[in-house]
Every structure is written in C-alpha cells, then in structure tokens.
Amino acid sequence: MGEMRRWLAARGRLRFCLTIAAVIALTGACGALLLVPNSVLPKPGAVSADSVVGQARAAVGDPRLDPVRRTMEPFGELAAERVSTGDGAQSLVVGHPGQRRDMEVLAGELPGAVAAVSQVWGRDWAGSAVVVLTANISEFAGLVHAGADLPTEIAAASVADPFVPGTRPTGQRVVFGPDASARVGPDGLRTLLRHELTHVAARAGTVDGAPLWMLEGFADYVAQHGQGHRFAEIAPTLTARLRAGEPPRDLPADREFGGAGAAFAYEQAWSVNQFIAERFGQTALVDLYHRIAAGRLDAAGTDRILRETLGSGRAEFVDGWRGWLAHQVG
C-alpha cells in the first residue's frame, strides 16, 4: 500500500478511485449515512435554504442539491454555485464556504471538461453534473454510499441512483475526497473531473460487472485525451516494466484494479484504449465501449465482440496491443 501511495503522489493524479462500475449496490443518500458509525456523525438538523450560501442563489432551489444537502448540512454551512456547461445545461458545484478556492477551480474546469467528454463520447448525455467537494471522510463516505472502511487512497468517485439499464440515470454526482486538491493539484483535479464525468456520461450504457479494462481505461483515455501528456507521464509503472523487459501478458483482470497492483492495472487499461484509438480510430473505440460495457462477458463473448468491432479476435488483439506497447518506450 505504501508503494501505491508513493506512486499516486508522484504522479499527482490519484486515479485509484471509486467508480460507477465498482459501486454495485446504490442506495439513497440518507441510507448511505447509516453505513457510517453514528459516533462520527453530528446530529442532523432541519434542511433549510438559509444554510446554503453561494454566488447564485438559484442553486438553492435546484432539486439536485437536496440529497447532497441532507448528507452535508450536518457538517456545516454549504456553498453552491451553478455553472453553465453549454447547450443550456447547468452543472452544480457544492462544498463548504472554506472550500471556495477549490470550488472556483472546479467551476472553471467544468465547461471544458464537459466539452472534452462530449467530444469523445458524443452528446447523448445530460452534459451536466453535480460536483461535490467534501470536508471529511465521513461526509465523503456518505455521499458515495460507502462504509467507514473507505480506503484513504480514494480521491474521487462518481455514483448514481439505482436505475433500469437503458434509461436515463438520476442522482448522478462526482464527489471529491476531503484532501483531493492538496494531493493532486489543479492538473490532477482536471484529470479526475474528466475521468469521473466520463463515467457519468456513459452510465446509461454501462452494466455493473462489465470488464474494468474497458470501463476504467476508457475513462482515463477521455481524461487524458488532448492534454499533451507523454506516455511515460501517464503510465510510469507500465513504462518501467516495459523498459525492464516485462510487458503485460494479457488484459488486466478486474481483481487487479484493487490493492497494491491497482496503479499498474489502471495504466494498462488506459494504454489498451489508447492503442485502440490510434490503431482503429476513436469512433471504433467508442463503439467498442458500447458493446463491451453492455454486459458481463466471458472470454468467448469478448472474442466475438472484438472480431465484430475491430476485425480481430482476442488473442490477435492482445498481441497487437503488446506490439504497440513495445514502440512506446525508448
């Protein structure tokens, strides 16, 4: 765990985060509070508009704010701001008054982040989100429906209410951990925001249990797309292994996205998606996501979809990716 923390800090991104794909049991915000020990929670008070301050008072009446307020208000006064994210869509940034600086950073990043996601994914999503900055781990755990044993490495998460696959999800929000800004800086916040917004955009077409190399790798591809970062900057662990003559043998399995090897798994997943975009085109990558993310797949199912979408079976696809990796490091 110490090795992973050092890698995450050096990389300045903390990509090891909860995602929609990993949060299978989604419940309401109030229910999530029950998962946190009562000893760490203040007594909840009545929800009132007077507890919310912000540059845009209209945010107080935004119905998307209500479930967030029920979790956050016991921890202190809230600040909320509406942000225009294009085509008439309005996003919402929520935090506490002491987090104004980070709120302003995220509010400034939101329009560009939404545009970046839409540029890759398309406009078939809301084009907006509720983005929340938390002040403590209990608040964070409540908003992402997690227990008190939430790993401290987690910097951000995206969650949604339960929904029927194929319908428009509700209750979606991106939640940042209490010290995310200090740990990753402005550039890291930008990348995390784009990563999580990709999960928000793709949620309607994403089935829990779909392969994480596709889900997480695609979110990282969108987050990094157009930012000008070099391969070694995005994937330092993978770069080191390649230079040591230890390339990946296969696509990363879901179990590898947790624990000490998580950083390596995320980097491999990003590289797979980057390879697809470069070799087959970005349109093919998005099409593949739609196909792969639509259900749980065994090896035969993955092989069939890869043949139908990219024209090569799983073994040939993996060989092509490994060959591409060999040319990414000097």
Short mmCIF file of C-alpha atoms in Angstrom, two decimals, residues 45-175:
data_model
loop_
_atom_site.label_atom_id
_atom_site.label_comp_id
_atom_site.label_asym_id
_atom_site.label_seq_id
_atom_site.Cartn_x
_atom_site.Cartn_y
_atom_site.Cartn_z
CA GLY A 45 -30.72 19.39 11.69
CA ALA A 46 -33.56 20.62 9.55
CA VAL A 47 -32.74 21.31 5.92
CA SER A 48 -33.16 24.99 5.20
CA ALA A 49 -32.28 27.35 2.38
CA ASP A 50 -30.62 29.62 4.92
CA SER A 51 -27.84 27.04 5.35
CA VAL A 52 -26.74 27.46 1.74
CA VAL A 53 -24.64 30.37 0.54
CA GLY A 54 -23.41 30.93 -2.95
CA GLN A 55 -22.85 33.30 -5.83
CA ALA A 56 -26.03 32.01 -7.48
CA ARG A 57 -28.99 31.89 -5.11
CA ALA A 58 -30.89 29.95 -7.78
CA ALA A 59 -28.75 26.95 -6.84
CA VAL A 60 -30.69 26.72 -3.56
CA GLY A 61 -33.81 25.74 -5.47
CA ASP A 62 -32.08 23.16 -7.64
CA PRO A 63 -33.64 19.76 -6.78
CA ARG A 64 -30.30 18.05 -7.37
CA LEU A 65 -29.00 19.84 -4.30
CA ASP A 66 -31.46 18.25 -1.87
CA PRO A 67 -29.87 14.79 -1.38
CA VAL A 68 -26.43 16.35 -1.16
CA ARG A 69 -27.62 18.80 1.48
CA ARG A 70 -29.14 16.04 3.59
CA THR A 71 -25.71 14.42 3.86
CA MET A 72 -23.52 17.53 4.06
CA GLU A 73 -25.55 20.03 6.04
CA PRO A 74 -24.91 18.39 9.43
CA PHE A 75 -21.20 19.10 8.86
CA GLY A 76 -21.65 22.84 8.38
CA GLU A 77 -22.89 25.60 6.12
CA LEU A 78 -22.87 24.85 2.40
CA ALA A 79 -21.79 26.86 -0.61
CA ALA A 80 -23.35 26.15 -4.00
CA GLU A 81 -22.84 27.59 -7.44
CA ARG A 82 -24.46 26.91 -10.79
CA VAL A 83 -22.18 26.64 -13.81
CA SER A 84 -23.28 26.78 -17.43
CA THR A 85 -21.83 23.81 -19.32
CA GLY A 86 -23.23 24.51 -22.77
CA ASP A 87 -26.45 23.88 -24.74
CA GLY A 88 -28.49 25.27 -21.86
CA ALA A 89 -27.19 22.66 -19.39
CA GLN A 90 -26.45 23.76 -15.84
CA SER A 91 -24.00 21.97 -13.58
CA LEU A 92 -23.77 22.45 -9.85
CA VAL A 93 -20.66 22.78 -7.68
CA VAL A 94 -21.21 22.21 -3.97
CA GLY A 95 -18.90 22.47 -0.98
CA HIS A 96 -18.41 24.37 2.25
CA PRO A 97 -17.51 28.08 2.44
CA GLY A 98 -13.93 27.21 3.41
CA GLN A 99 -13.53 25.37 0.10
CA ARG A 100 -14.29 28.38 -2.10
CA ARG A 101 -10.91 28.29 -3.85
CA ASP A 102 -11.26 24.65 -4.91
CA MET A 103 -14.88 25.25 -5.88
CA GLU A 104 -13.76 28.06 -8.16
CA VAL A 105 -11.14 25.78 -9.74
CA LEU A 106 -13.72 23.07 -10.47
CA ALA A 107 -16.30 25.58 -11.66
CA GLY A 108 -13.74 26.94 -14.08
CA GLU A 109 -12.84 23.45 -15.30
CA LEU A 110 -16.39 22.14 -15.70
CA PRO A 111 -17.30 23.66 -19.10
CA GLY A 112 -14.08 22.42 -20.68
CA ALA A 113 -14.40 19.02 -19.01
CA VAL A 114 -17.96 18.54 -20.26
CA ALA A 115 -16.89 19.59 -23.77
CA ALA A 116 -13.92 17.18 -23.65
CA VAL A 117 -16.16 14.26 -22.67
CA SER A 118 -18.75 15.13 -25.33
CA GLN A 119 -16.02 15.43 -27.97
CA VAL A 120 -15.18 11.75 -27.49
CA TRP A 121 -18.41 10.20 -26.21
CA GLY A 122 -20.90 12.33 -28.14
CA ARG A 123 -23.74 14.48 -26.87
CA ASP A 124 -26.08 11.68 -25.85
CA TRP A 125 -25.91 12.53 -22.16
CA ALA A 126 -27.06 15.32 -19.87
CA GLY A 127 -23.94 17.44 -20.42
CA SER A 128 -24.04 18.46 -16.78
CA ALA A 129 -23.28 17.08 -13.34
CA VAL A 130 -23.37 17.78 -9.65
CA VAL A 131 -19.78 18.11 -8.43
CA VAL A 132 -19.22 17.97 -4.69
CA LEU A 133 -16.21 18.81 -2.52
CA THR A 134 -16.28 17.08 0.86
CA ALA A 135 -14.66 18.25 4.08
CA ASN A 136 -14.10 14.92 5.87
CA ILE A 137 -14.05 11.19 5.21
CA SER A 138 -17.45 10.60 6.83
CA GLU A 139 -19.07 13.13 4.53
CA PHE A 140 -17.30 11.57 1.55
CA ALA A 141 -18.37 8.05 2.53
CA GLY A 142 -21.98 9.14 2.93
CA LEU A 143 -22.12 10.75 -0.50
CA VAL A 144 -20.58 7.78 -2.33
CA HIS A 145 -22.61 5.15 -0.44
CA ALA A 146 -19.54 3.56 1.13
CA GLY A 147 -18.77 2.18 4.56
CA ALA A 148 -16.48 3.57 7.21
CA ASP A 149 -13.57 1.46 5.92
CA LEU A 150 -13.33 3.56 2.75
CA PRO A 151 -9.69 3.40 1.54
CA THR A 152 -7.85 6.65 2.13
CA GLU A 153 -6.25 6.46 -1.32
CA ILE A 154 -9.57 7.27 -2.97
CA ALA A 155 -9.61 10.84 -4.27
CA ALA A 156 -12.86 10.96 -6.25
CA ALA A 157 -15.93 8.90 -7.08
CA SER A 158 -18.95 9.01 -9.34
CA VAL A 159 -22.25 7.46 -8.28
CA ALA A 160 -25.89 7.31 -9.36
CA ASP A 161 -29.25 6.22 -8.01
CA PRO A 162 -30.47 2.71 -8.89
CA PHE A 163 -31.91 2.67 -12.40
CA VAL A 164 -33.11 0.35 -15.14
CA PRO A 165 -30.35 -0.21 -17.75
CA GLY A 166 -31.07 1.73 -20.90
CA THR A 167 -32.92 4.51 -19.09
CA ARG A 168 -31.52 7.87 -18.03
CA PRO A 169 -29.78 7.58 -14.64
CA THR A 170 -30.72 10.00 -11.86
CA GLY A 171 -28.91 11.25 -8.79
CA GLN A 172 -25.56 11.26 -10.56
CA ARG A 173 -22.76 13.19 -8.94
CA VAL A 174 -18.99 13.43 -8.85
CA VAL A 175 -17.61 13.57 -5.33
#
